[in-house]
Tab-separated table of C-alpha atoms and ligand atoms in Angstrom:
chain	number	residue	atom	x	y	z
A	1	UNK	CA	-45.988	-18.059	65.599
A	2	UNK	CA	-47.523	-19.216	68.887
A	3	UNK	CA	-47.932	-22.842	67.927
A	4	UNK	CA	-49.310	-24.691	70.928
A	5	UNK	CA	-46.629	-26.634	72.749
A	6	UNK	CA	-47.740	-30.177	73.559
A	7	UNK	CA	-44.519	-31.065	75.338
A	8	UNK	CA	-44.593	-34.572	73.914
A	9	UNK	CA	-41.040	-35.938	73.810
A	10	UNK	CA	-39.754	-37.415	70.539
A	11	UNK	CA	-37.315	-40.107	71.659
A	12	UNK	CA	-38.572	-40.838	75.153
A	13	UNK	CA	-41.404	-43.222	75.904
A	14	UNK	CA	-44.744	-41.578	76.678
A	15	UNK	CA	-48.245	-43.131	76.597
A	16	UNK	CA	-50.375	-42.418	73.505
A	17	UNK	CA	-52.697	-40.413	75.733
A	18	UNK	CA	-53.552	-40.096	79.416
A	19	UNK	CA	-51.521	-40.464	82.569
A	20	UNK	CA	-48.509	-42.589	83.386
A	21	UNK	CA	-46.267	-42.915	86.397
A	22	UNK	CA	-43.905	-45.835	87.157
A	23	UNK	CA	-42.478	-48.201	84.544
A	24	UNK	CA	-43.549	-51.770	85.374
A	25	UNK	CA	-42.562	-55.269	84.285
A	26	UNK	CA	-39.601	-54.291	82.097
A	27	UNK	CA	-38.674	-57.547	80.379
A	28	UNK	CA	-37.350	-59.127	77.182
A	29	UNK	CA	-39.754	-61.854	75.998
A	30	UNK	CA	-40.399	-63.445	72.584
A	31	UNK	CA	-37.682	-61.402	70.855
A	32	UNK	CA	-39.049	-58.083	72.024
A	33	UNK	CA	-38.571	-55.625	74.826
A	34	UNK	CA	-41.739	-55.019	76.801
A	35	UNK	CA	-42.593	-52.013	78.872
A	36	UNK	CA	-45.635	-52.014	81.093
A	37	UNK	CA	-46.470	-48.841	82.937
A	38	UNK	CA	-48.773	-47.387	85.569
A	39	UNK	CA	-51.606	-46.061	83.451
A	40	UNK	CA	-54.943	-44.358	83.872
A	41	UNK	CA	-57.087	-45.467	80.903
A	42	UNK	CA	-59.599	-42.755	81.757
A	43	UNK	CA	-57.687	-39.523	82.142
A	44	UNK	CA	-54.530	-37.503	82.452
A	45	UNK	CA	-54.239	-37.528	86.236
A	46	UNK	CA	-53.607	-40.472	88.581
A	47	UNK	CA	-56.488	-42.964	88.945
A	48	UNK	CA	-57.894	-46.355	87.810
A	49	UNK	CA	-54.362	-47.676	87.941
A	50	UNK	CA	-53.834	-50.286	85.254
A	51	UNK	CA	-50.834	-51.589	83.336
A	52	UNK	CA	-50.369	-49.956	79.945
A	53	UNK	CA	-48.162	-51.886	77.533
A	54	UNK	CA	-45.794	-51.340	74.619
A	55	UNK	CA	-43.222	-53.447	72.758
A	56	UNK	CA	-39.958	-52.640	71.043
A	57	UNK	CA	-37.009	-54.084	69.163
A	58	UNK	CA	-34.542	-51.594	70.638
A	59	UNK	CA	-36.027	-49.991	73.805
A	60	UNK	CA	-36.361	-46.691	71.900
A	61	UNK	CA	-39.053	-47.116	69.255
A	62	UNK	CA	-42.116	-48.418	71.068
A	63	UNK	CA	-45.251	-49.841	69.566
A	64	UNK	CA	-48.279	-49.230	71.752
A	65	UNK	CA	-50.286	-52.298	72.744
A	66	UNK	CA	-53.702	-52.714	74.345
A	67	UNK	CA	-53.880	-52.219	78.123
A	68	UNK	CA	-52.498	-55.415	79.658
A	69	UNK	CA	-54.078	-55.335	83.100
A	70	UNK	CA	-57.112	-53.155	83.657
A	71	UNK	CA	-58.557	-52.116	87.021
A	72	UNK	CA	-61.808	-53.893	87.847
A	73	UNK	CA	-64.718	-53.801	90.276
A	74	UNK	CA	-64.926	-56.680	92.738
A	75	UNK	CA	-68.709	-56.701	92.815
A	76	UNK	CA	-69.011	-55.773	96.482
A	77	UNK	CA	-68.473	-52.047	96.129
A	78	UNK	CA	-64.706	-52.398	96.116
A	79	UNK	CA	-62.335	-52.258	93.198
A	80	UNK	CA	-58.859	-53.587	92.478
A	81	UNK	CA	-56.137	-51.498	90.907
A	82	UNK	CA	-52.875	-52.826	89.459
A	83	UNK	CA	-50.038	-51.094	91.230
A	84	UNK	CA	-46.381	-51.368	90.294
A	85	UNK	CA	-44.627	-54.674	89.787
A	86	UNK	CA	-42.481	-56.921	87.678
A	87	UNK	CA	-42.601	-59.403	84.823
A	88	UNK	CA	-40.493	-62.556	84.568
A	89	UNK	CA	-39.979	-65.116	81.837
A	90	UNK	CA	-40.619	-68.547	83.339
A	91	UNK	CA	-38.339	-70.455	80.959
A	92	UNK	CA	-38.548	-73.763	82.821
A	93	UNK	CA	-42.273	-73.450	83.384
A	94	UNK	CA	-41.766	-73.637	87.170
A	95	UNK	CA	-45.234	-72.151	87.551
A	96	UNK	CA	-46.918	-74.762	85.377
A	97	UNK	CA	-48.855	-72.039	83.564
A	98	UNK	CA	-47.374	-73.251	80.290
A	99	UNK	CA	-49.669	-76.008	79.058
A	100	UNK	CA	-48.321	-77.032	75.679
A	101	UNK	CA	-44.821	-78.356	75.179
A	102	UNK	CA	-42.251	-75.551	75.137
A	103	UNK	CA	-44.796	-72.878	76.034
A	104	UNK	CA	-43.015	-70.219	78.078
A	105	UNK	CA	-45.172	-68.147	80.423
A	106	UNK	CA	-44.638	-64.455	80.967
A	107	UNK	CA	-45.591	-63.894	84.592
A	108	UNK	CA	-46.542	-60.449	85.909
A	109	UNK	CA	-46.382	-59.988	89.673
A	110	UNK	CA	-48.018	-56.794	90.853
A	111	UNK	CA	-49.510	-55.167	93.883
A	112	UNK	CA	-53.258	-55.589	94.074
A	113	UNK	CA	-54.473	-52.353	95.587
A	114	UNK	CA	-57.975	-52.920	96.918
A	115	UNK	CA	-59.953	-49.910	97.955
A	116	UNK	CA	-62.886	-50.806	100.120
A	117	UNK	CA	-64.503	-47.497	100.869
A	118	UNK	CA	-65.321	-47.784	104.538
A	119	UNK	CA	-62.957	-50.532	105.614
A	120	UNK	CA	-59.911	-48.896	103.997
A	121	UNK	CA	-57.158	-49.914	101.659
A	122	UNK	CA	-55.249	-53.172	101.439
A	123	UNK	CA	-52.191	-53.986	99.362
A	124	UNK	CA	-51.049	-57.533	98.614
A	125	UNK	CA	-48.897	-59.211	95.983
A	126	UNK	CA	-50.695	-61.013	93.176
A	127	UNK	CA	-50.000	-62.604	89.815
A	128	UNK	CA	-51.269	-62.743	86.253
A	129	UNK	CA	-49.706	-64.721	83.412
A	130	UNK	CA	-49.600	-64.539	79.652
A	131	UNK	CA	-48.692	-67.091	77.012
A	132	UNK	CA	-48.449	-64.618	74.122
A	133	UNK	CA	-47.038	-61.511	75.839
A	134	UNK	CA	-50.257	-59.603	75.277
A	135	UNK	CA	-53.227	-61.130	77.023
A	136	UNK	CA	-53.066	-61.885	80.716
A	137	UNK	CA	-55.022	-64.229	82.950
A	138	UNK	CA	-55.249	-63.556	86.664
A	139	UNK	CA	-54.183	-66.458	88.871
A	140	UNK	CA	-57.189	-67.955	90.636
A	141	UNK	CA	-55.399	-68.305	93.978
A	142	UNK	CA	-54.349	-64.661	94.417
A	143	UNK	CA	-53.056	-63.076	96.581
A	144	UNK	CA	-49.628	-64.681	96.845
A	145	UNK	CA	-48.472	-62.656	99.839
A	146	UNK	CA	-50.856	-60.770	102.083
A	147	UNK	CA	-49.681	-59.141	105.307
A	148	UNK	CA	-53.154	-57.651	105.862
A	149	UNK	CA	-51.689	-54.224	105.774
A	150	UNK	CA	-52.206	-51.032	103.850
A	151	UNK	CA	-48.703	-50.185	102.679
A	152	UNK	CA	-46.938	-53.194	101.175
A	153	UNK	CA	-46.086	-52.900	97.528
A	154	UNK	CA	-44.016	-52.870	94.347
A	155	UNK	CA	-42.649	-56.430	94.024
A	156	UNK	CA	-39.627	-57.011	91.779
A	157	UNK	CA	-38.747	-60.634	90.991
A	158	UNK	CA	-35.759	-62.305	89.346
A	159	UNK	CA	-34.456	-65.851	88.948
A	160	UNK	CA	-31.315	-66.440	91.013
A	161	UNK	CA	-29.229	-69.083	89.306
A	162	UNK	CA	-26.981	-69.894	92.318
A	163	UNK	CA	-29.830	-70.706	94.687
A	164	UNK	CA	-32.069	-71.964	91.835
A	165	UNK	CA	-35.107	-70.045	92.994
A	166	UNK	CA	-37.122	-66.933	92.365
A	167	UNK	CA	-36.280	-63.983	94.595
A	168	UNK	CA	-38.715	-61.138	95.292
A	169	UNK	CA	-37.889	-57.770	96.782
A	170	UNK	CA	-40.891	-55.753	97.950
A	171	UNK	CA	-41.328	-52.537	99.950
A	172	UNK	CA	-42.819	-51.812	103.376
A	173	UNK	CA	-42.896	-48.104	102.540
A	174	UNK	CA	-43.799	-46.645	105.934
A	175	UNK	CA	-41.160	-48.756	107.741
A	176	UNK	CA	-38.322	-47.681	105.365
A	177	UNK	CA	-37.744	-51.366	104.722
A	178	UNK	CA	-37.665	-53.913	101.968
A	179	UNK	CA	-38.436	-57.597	102.382
A	180	UNK	CA	-36.886	-60.466	100.454
A	181	UNK	CA	-38.882	-63.602	99.669
A	182	UNK	CA	-38.055	-66.823	97.806
A	183	UNK	CA	-40.186	-69.154	95.716
A	184	UNK	CA	-39.707	-72.333	93.654
A	185	UNK	CA	-42.737	-71.690	91.416
A	186	UNK	CA	-43.718	-67.989	91.601
A	187	UNK	CA	-46.817	-69.014	93.541
A	188	UNK	CA	-45.730	-69.912	97.076
A	189	UNK	CA	-43.373	-67.488	98.748
A	190	UNK	CA	-41.408	-67.623	102.012
A	191	UNK	CA	-39.801	-64.697	103.793
A	192	UNK	CA	-35.992	-64.691	103.677
A	193	UNK	CA	-35.005	-61.454	105.376
A	194	UNK	CA	-35.576	-57.729	105.686
A	195	UNK	CA	-33.301	-54.816	104.963
A	196	UNK	CA	-33.416	-51.125	105.731
A	197	UNK	CA	-34.666	-49.021	108.575
A	198	UNK	CA	-31.217	-48.353	110.050
A	199	UNK	CA	-29.700	-47.285	106.736
A	200	UNK	CA	-29.973	-44.508	104.221
A	201	UNK	CA	-32.417	-41.761	103.377
A	202	UNK	CA	-35.598	-41.755	105.421
A	203	UNK	CA	-36.882	-38.328	104.428
A	204	UNK	CA	-39.594	-40.055	102.366
A	205	UNK	CA	-41.293	-43.464	102.310
A	206	UNK	CA	-39.596	-46.269	100.365
A	207	UNK	CA	-41.165	-47.505	97.111
A	208	UNK	CA	-40.292	-49.523	93.998
A	209	UNK	CA	-37.252	-51.505	95.206
A	210	UNK	CA	-34.952	-53.525	92.971
A	211	UNK	CA	-31.999	-55.853	93.572
A	212	UNK	CA	-29.328	-57.021	91.125
A	213	UNK	CA	-25.709	-58.054	90.780
A	214	UNK	CA	-23.005	-56.226	88.833
A	215	UNK	CA	-19.316	-56.762	88.165
A	216	UNK	CA	-17.005	-53.968	89.364
A	217	UNK	CA	-15.743	-52.419	86.179
A	218	UNK	CA	-12.230	-51.472	87.348
A	219	UNK	CA	-11.702	-54.396	89.718
A	220	UNK	CA	-11.784	-57.587	87.652
A	221	UNK	CA	-13.172	-60.598	89.482
A	222	UNK	CA	-15.294	-58.624	91.956
A	223	UNK	CA	-19.059	-58.486	91.723
A	224	UNK	CA	-21.341	-56.592	94.071
A	225	UNK	CA	-25.059	-56.632	94.814
A	226	UNK	CA	-27.125	-53.486	94.674
A	227	UNK	CA	-30.468	-52.540	96.181
A	228	UNK	CA	-32.209	-49.463	94.768
A	229	UNK	CA	-35.282	-47.779	96.274
A	230	UNK	CA	-37.291	-44.708	95.415
A	231	UNK	CA	-37.874	-42.179	98.171
A	232	UNK	CA	-36.102	-39.018	99.333
A	233	UNK	CA	-33.915	-36.798	97.183
A	234	UNK	CA	-30.372	-35.523	97.754
A	235	UNK	CA	-31.693	-31.961	97.817
A	236	UNK	CA	-34.350	-33.002	100.298
A	237	UNK	CA	-36.910	-30.319	101.055
A	238	UNK	CA	-39.648	-32.819	100.233
A	239	UNK	CA	-38.236	-33.740	96.834
A	240	UNK	CA	-38.103	-37.263	95.450
A	241	UNK	CA	-35.365	-39.423	94.025
A	242	UNK	CA	-33.684	-42.812	94.108
A	243	UNK	CA	-31.082	-44.059	96.551
A	244	UNK	CA	-28.975	-47.203	96.417
A	245	UNK	CA	-27.007	-49.570	98.633
A	246	UNK	CA	-24.020	-51.672	97.650
A	247	UNK	CA	-23.200	-54.948	99.383
A	248	UNK	CA	-23.593	-58.690	99.150
A	249	UNK	CA	-26.543	-61.046	98.859
A	250	UNK	CA	-26.043	-64.693	99.806
A	251	UNK	CA	-29.408	-65.925	98.565
A	252	UNK	CA	-30.996	-65.045	101.895
A	253	UNK	CA	-29.696	-61.793	103.357
A	254	UNK	CA	-28.460	-58.534	101.851
A	255	UNK	CA	-25.480	-57.173	103.808
A	256	UNK	CA	-24.552	-53.595	102.885
A	257	UNK	CA	-20.932	-52.503	102.645
A	258	UNK	CA	-19.987	-49.877	105.176
A	259	UNK	CA	-20.231	-46.749	103.022
A	260	UNK	CA	-21.389	-43.187	103.610
A	261	UNK	CA	-25.118	-43.633	102.945
A	262	UNK	CA	-27.329	-42.266	101.541
A	263	UNK	CA	-26.109	-42.627	97.968
A	264	UNK	CA	-28.256	-41.416	95.080
A	265	UNK	CA	-28.543	-42.458	91.443
A	266	UNK	CA	-29.634	-39.117	89.990
A	267	UNK	CA	-29.521	-35.594	91.424
A	268	UNK	CA	-32.255	-34.089	89.236
A	269	UNK	CA	-35.869	-33.744	90.361
A	270	UNK	CA	-37.408	-35.993	87.735
A	271	UNK	CA	-36.083	-39.508	88.002
A	272	UNK	CA	-38.173	-41.868	90.121
A	273	UNK	CA	-39.482	-45.442	90.382
A	274	UNK	CA	-36.698	-46.813	88.164
A	275	UNK	CA	-36.356	-50.587	87.789
A	276	UNK	CA	-34.118	-52.739	85.634
A	277	UNK	CA	-35.122	-55.086	82.816
A	278	UNK	CA	-35.383	-58.833	83.381
A	279	UNK	CA	-34.122	-61.533	81.043
A	280	UNK	CA	-32.123	-59.362	78.637
A	281	UNK	CA	-30.282	-61.002	75.717
A	282	UNK	CA	-26.594	-61.920	76.260
A	283	UNK	CA	-27.289	-63.759	79.508
A	284	UNK	CA	-28.816	-60.704	81.103
A	285	UNK	CA	-25.358	-59.129	81.362
A	286	UNK	CA	-26.462	-55.536	80.854
A	287	UNK	CA	-28.395	-54.010	83.755
A	288	UNK	CA	-30.644	-51.436	82.127
A	289	UNK	CA	-32.896	-49.109	84.082
A	290	UNK	CA	-35.801	-46.950	82.963
A	291	UNK	CA	-37.280	-44.449	85.416
A	292	UNK	CA	-40.353	-42.250	85.493
A	293	UNK	CA	-39.377	-38.716	84.469
A	294	UNK	CA	-41.514	-36.741	86.850
A	295	UNK	CA	-42.036	-35.963	90.512
A	296	UNK	CA	-45.044	-36.557	92.714
A	297	UNK	CA	-44.474	-32.988	93.927
A	298	UNK	CA	-46.003	-31.535	90.719
A	299	UNK	CA	-46.798	-34.459	88.393
A	300	UNK	CA	-50.544	-33.745	88.440
A	301	UNK	CA	-50.145	-30.219	87.050
A	302	UNK	CA	-47.348	-30.412	84.462
A	303	UNK	CA	-48.513	-28.460	81.374
A	304	UNK	CA	-48.187	-31.212	78.737
A	305	UNK	CA	-51.128	-31.606	76.339
A	306	UNK	CA	-52.990	-34.833	75.599
A	307	UNK	CA	-50.896	-37.022	77.892
A	308	UNK	CA	-49.052	-36.683	81.164
A	309	UNK	CA	-45.911	-38.511	82.266
A	310	UNK	CA	-43.021	-40.162	80.443
A	311	UNK	CA	-39.945	-42.337	80.913
A	312	UNK	CA	-36.206	-41.657	80.933
A	313	UNK	CA	-34.055	-43.113	78.181
A	314	UNK	CA	-32.854	-46.609	79.103
A	315	UNK	CA	-29.658	-46.330	81.141
A	316	UNK	CA	-27.015	-48.955	81.584
A	317	UNK	CA	-25.817	-49.227	85.174
A	318	UNK	CA	-22.311	-50.214	86.226
A	319	UNK	CA	-20.217	-50.213	89.394
A	320	UNK	CA	-16.773	-48.690	89.655
A	321	UNK	CA	-14.316	-47.968	92.419
A	322	UNK	CA	-13.801	-44.219	92.767
A	323	UNK	CA	-10.652	-42.199	93.623
A	324	UNK	CA	-11.275	-42.906	97.339
A	325	UNK	CA	-11.557	-46.662	96.720
A	326	UNK	CA	-15.288	-46.635	97.354
A	327	UNK	CA	-17.805	-48.455	95.184
A	328	UNK	CA	-20.235	-46.257	93.340
A	329	UNK	CA	-22.855	-46.692	90.598
A	330	UNK	CA	-22.763	-44.858	87.322
A	331	UNK	CA	-25.483	-44.822	84.706
A	332	UNK	CA	-25.290	-43.874	81.048
A	333	UNK	CA	-27.667	-43.913	78.068
A	334	UNK	CA	-27.645	-47.343	76.380
A	335	UNK	CA	-25.859	-47.576	73.039
A	336	UNK	CA	-29.260	-47.898	71.315
A	337	UNK	CA	-29.811	-44.169	72.016
A	338	UNK	CA	-26.844	-43.379	69.781
A	339	UNK	CA	-28.599	-45.052	66.819
A	340	UNK	CA	-31.122	-42.218	66.856
A	341	UNK	CA	-28.469	-39.599	66.265
A	342	UNK	CA	-29.187	-37.777	63.011
A	343	UNK	CA	-27.053	-35.116	61.429
A	344	UNK	CA	-23.897	-33.936	63.202
A	345	UNK	CA	-24.744	-30.238	63.526
A	346	UNK	CA	-21.521	-29.040	65.113
A	347	UNK	CA	-18.077	-30.431	65.720
A	348	UNK	CA	-15.126	-28.500	67.104
A	349	UNK	CA	-11.886	-29.563	68.733
A	350	UNK	CA	-11.475	-26.649	71.048
A	351	UNK	CA	-12.909	-23.213	71.687
A	352	UNK	CA	-12.123	-20.639	74.375
A	353	UNK	CA	-15.230	-18.795	75.542
A	354	UNK	CA	-15.446	-15.642	77.631
A	355	UNK	CA	-18.984	-14.431	78.317
A	356	UNK	CA	-21.387	-16.180	75.905
A	357	UNK	CA	-20.823	-17.747	72.535
A	358	UNK	CA	-23.761	-18.600	70.297
A	359	UNK	CA	-23.587	-22.078	68.756
A	360	UNK	CA	-24.826	-20.773	65.427
A	361	UNK	CA	-25.477	-24.060	63.647
A	362	UNK	CA	-27.654	-25.338	66.509
A	363	UNK	CA	-31.417	-24.983	66.760
A	364	UNK	CA	-34.320	-27.277	67.494
A	365	UNK	CA	-35.112	-29.089	70.681
A	366	UNK	CA	-33.983	-32.683	70.067
A	367	UNK	CA	-30.241	-32.918	70.551
A	368	UNK	CA	-27.434	-35.134	71.787
A	369	UNK	CA	-24.677	-32.822	73.045
A	370	UNK	CA	-21.141	-33.755	74.021
A	371	UNK	CA	-18.276	-31.557	75.179
A	372	UNK	CA	-15.493	-31.381	77.702
A	373	UNK	CA	-15.094	-28.519	80.157
A	374	UNK	CA	-11.480	-27.708	80.947
A	375	UNK	CA	-11.567	-26.279	84.445
A	376	UNK	CA	-10.595	-22.595	84.562
A	377	UNK	CA	-10.944	-19.970	87.258
A	378	UNK	CA	-14.368	-18.985	85.941
A	379	UNK	CA	-17.003	-19.223	88.640
A	380	UNK	CA	-19.448	-20.798	86.168
A	381	UNK	CA	-18.833	-22.505	82.853
A	382	UNK	CA	-21.317	-24.473	80.789
A	383	UNK	CA	-24.143	-24.273	78.287
A	384	UNK	CA	-27.418	-22.413	77.883
A	385	UNK	CA	-30.060	-24.727	76.445
A	386	UNK	CA	-33.432	-24.080	74.804
A	387	UNK	CA	-32.834	-20.347	74.888
A	388	UNK	CA	-35.730	-18.126	73.835
A	389	UNK	CA	-35.555	-14.489	74.885
A	390	UNK	CA	-35.026	-14.371	78.628
A	391	UNK	CA	-35.877	-18.044	79.009
A	392	UNK	CA	-33.227	-20.737	79.106
A	393	UNK	CA	-32.074	-23.788	81.016
A	394	UNK	CA	-28.494	-23.738	82.252
A	395	UNK	CA	-26.168	-26.688	82.733
A	396	UNK	CA	-22.853	-25.632	84.226
A	397	UNK	CA	-19.924	-26.391	86.439
A	398	UNK	CA	-19.950	-24.154	89.505
A	399	UNK	CA	-16.460	-23.631	90.845
A	400	UNK	CA	-17.501	-22.094	94.188
A	401	UNK	CA	-19.055	-25.278	95.574
A	402	UNK	CA	-17.497	-27.760	93.115
A	403	UNK	CA	-20.837	-28.938	91.737
A	404	UNK	CA	-22.458	-29.455	88.380
A	405	UNK	CA	-25.846	-27.776	88.180
A	406	UNK	CA	-29.071	-27.575	86.200
A	407	UNK	CA	-30.861	-24.273	86.598
A	408	UNK	CA	-34.434	-24.402	85.334
A	409	UNK	CA	-35.700	-21.388	87.266
A	410	UNK	CA	-36.162	-19.495	83.955
A	411	UNK	CA	-36.766	-22.499	81.705
A	412	UNK	CA	-40.164	-21.297	80.465
A	413	UNK	CA	-43.431	-22.342	82.099
A	414	UNK	CA	-42.369	-22.871	85.714
A	415	UNK	CA	-45.459	-21.623	87.514
A	416	UNK	CA	-47.543	-24.808	87.767
A	417	UNK	CA	-46.029	-26.055	91.017
A	418	UNK	CA	-44.042	-24.334	93.782
A	419	UNK	CA	-41.344	-27.036	93.800
A	420	UNK	CA	-40.755	-26.843	90.048
A	421	UNK	CA	-38.517	-23.787	89.536
A	422	UNK	CA	-35.267	-25.074	90.968
A	423	UNK	CA	-31.512	-25.408	90.737
A	424	UNK	CA	-30.156	-28.946	91.045
A	425	UNK	CA	-26.576	-29.701	92.126
A	426	UNK	CA	-24.448	-32.799	91.981
A	427	UNK	CA	-21.118	-32.815	93.860
A	428	UNK	CA	-18.047	-33.310	91.678
A	429	UNK	CA	-14.888	-35.174	92.672
A	430	UNK	CA	-12.180	-33.121	94.289
A	431	UNK	CA	-9.726	-33.232	91.378
A	432	UNK	CA	-8.550	-30.896	88.643
A	433	UNK	CA	-9.734	-33.253	85.935
A	434	UNK	CA	-11.642	-32.038	82.913
A	435	UNK	CA	-15.369	-32.725	83.012
A	436	UNK	CA	-16.876	-34.759	80.166
A	437	UNK	CA	-20.485	-33.739	79.603
A	438	UNK	CA	-23.248	-35.484	77.678
A	439	UNK	CA	-26.680	-33.907	77.516
A	440	UNK	CA	-29.809	-35.313	75.914
A	441	UNK	CA	-32.350	-32.620	75.138
A	442	UNK	CA	-35.785	-33.817	74.098
A	443	UNK	CA	-38.319	-30.962	73.963
A	444	UNK	CA	-39.534	-31.145	77.558
A	445	UNK	CA	-36.675	-32.823	79.334
A	446	UNK	CA	-32.960	-32.720	79.921
A	447	UNK	CA	-30.753	-35.626	80.982
A	448	UNK	CA	-27.203	-34.734	82.008
A	449	UNK	CA	-24.472	-37.380	82.329
A	450	UNK	CA	-21.042	-36.229	83.488
A	451	UNK	CA	-17.887	-38.308	83.329
A	452	UNK	CA	-19.507	-41.298	81.676
A	453	UNK	CA	-22.461	-41.291	84.079
A	454	UNK	CA	-20.735	-40.834	87.428
A	455	UNK	CA	-22.821	-37.719	87.995
A	456	UNK	CA	-26.362	-37.661	86.621
A	457	UNK	CA	-29.257	-35.186	86.670
A	458	UNK	CA	-32.677	-35.421	85.031
A	459	UNK	CA	-35.091	-32.487	84.850
A	460	UNK	CA	-38.298	-31.710	83.016
A	461	UNK	CA	-38.546	-28.272	81.382
A	462	UNK	CA	-41.410	-26.515	79.589
A	463	UNK	CA	-39.954	-23.943	77.170
A	464	UNK	CA	-42.334	-21.353	75.713
A	465	UNK	CA	-41.214	-21.727	72.107
A	466	UNK	CA	-39.708	-24.173	69.661
A	467	UNK	CA	-37.552	-21.375	68.239
A	468	UNK	CA	-34.568	-21.837	70.475
A	469	UNK	CA	-30.841	-21.250	70.453
A	470	UNK	CA	-27.853	-22.570	72.352
A	471	UNK	CA	-24.789	-20.850	73.857
A	472	UNK	CA	-21.645	-21.886	75.628
A	473	UNK	CA	-20.731	-19.563	78.484
A	474	UNK	CA	-18.007	-18.794	80.984
A	475	UNK	CA	-18.248	-16.028	83.601
A	476	UNK	CA	-15.434	-13.501	84.287
A	477	UNK	CA	-12.626	-15.311	82.471
A	478	UNK	CA	-12.177	-17.702	79.570
A	479	UNK	CA	-12.959	-21.404	79.763
A	480	UNK	CA	-11.877	-23.841	77.093
A	481	UNK	CA	-14.452	-26.303	75.790
A	482	UNK	CA	-13.029	-29.304	73.967
A	483	UNK	CA	-14.333	-32.108	71.748
A	484	UNK	CA	-17.663	-30.473	71.048
A	485	UNK	CA	-20.015	-32.722	69.093
A	486	UNK	CA	-23.691	-31.980	68.738
A	487	UNK	CA	-26.115	-34.215	66.902
A	488	UNK	CA	-29.694	-33.690	65.955
A	489	UNK	CA	-31.796	-36.512	67.410
A	490	UNK	CA	-34.331	-38.409	65.342
A	491	UNK	CA	-37.840	-39.233	66.476
A	492	UNK	CA	-38.255	-42.732	67.852
A	493	UNK	CA	-41.836	-42.346	69.082
A	494	UNK	CA	-44.793	-41.236	66.964
B	1	FRU	C1	-44.567	-45.000	93.057
B	1	FRU	C2	-45.929	-45.547	93.443
B	1	FRU	C3	-45.821	-47.008	93.788
B	1	FRU	C4	-47.199	-47.536	93.489
B	1	FRU	C5	-47.597	-46.716	92.301
B	1	FRU	C6	-49.065	-46.435	92.226
B	1	FRU	O1	-44.577	-43.913	92.220
B	1	FRU	O2	-46.469	-44.800	94.514
B	1	FRU	O3	-45.404	-47.241	95.113
B	1	FRU	O4	-47.216	-48.904	93.233
B	1	FRU	O5	-46.872	-45.508	92.371
B	1	FRU	O6	-49.423	-45.851	91.019
């Protein structure tokens, strides 16, 4: 009965073997979604950073491709690694890399991380292009931008229609800053402005920035610009997460709205280095982010077998005005996730629970769970997931401090890193409203989206068995759970 747990997710992207961290170069090109990712071709810990590659028709079922950009020796004792970056579709061939008529280059812009044992590390922004979406050629005049510094990385590029130029955002991690550059041809870049330093979370260095524009969902006619960066976490204590800024970008300068910063995208411990896709169908209207589901605090020792590291499901971002008239971001699984729902295992309009109630038709560890919590005077009300003996992961509303929580302190194997056993909390709005919950469970990870994605938490878990059960619970007094729907999820990855 003790089948070895590999902890390979079934509908989340993971590399066929070996190590991954950040998603890179998310782009739609030649009728396919492409994911590139920080990859170690030689092992299951960080090293030899290269860009792995996979393609998909729906962002869920990925076909693995050969490594796109592989680390290489420079011949003088130094080597170059491919750190995180972006991929753009150069439709108008501004770069001139397209040679034949109508040939559209896919241009990857990455950080060249050069380790010269002795003289130290340098990071600069460089380029490689592809004419078939598979094989890349490095530009012979790299680097594009070199500040002759060690920490300068993670370029993200997009085409800005208004100013008719390419815009790059790139991090100066140790300065808690991002820089914005512009280019007519992806090759020559000029500095536009800098942002940061005075604003936001500075408990950790800033990495993997992104910038994009979104309409405000409940304020027709308004659009806002957003900058996201990876760095400190809302429950600090050395943890990692992603913060964001909302404001305006005039083609030169990003001006943040006066809001209570820092603001965070996800309150779990395992959502980092997220970037959005470029060039999506439908005029790039959807802004879809994939993040790395892991934390540098314990990524090297997670107990998965045969691979290490994986991505979140794709999440669509939107902006809304909250009950205090402040702009906020929400993020929710893309509709493509719903296509992988299998059998509806449970459906119930309403049930009052005092203590615990076993969901007897539910087993297995790939589920899409929806329900509504009607607030009661119970101190805690929610669901026990992946329950096996004493082990379980809790997701619940905590009345005392008005938060939604994930408790993974008893989730199974928690002993591989001191920061792993933890309870995450996301503050809830100060209203009496019901709480709509959606939870994706996929073997080794849990993604919680409350109220359509206004509150989000992502956590890895390593249960000790596949024989698991599920229970609703409410402490002291009864809580009513409404609109319960639980689907089995199908496998999208081999
Ligand atoms: C973020 C990061 C990036 C860097 C990459 C290296 O997780 O540190 O800043 O480009 O990982 O693998």
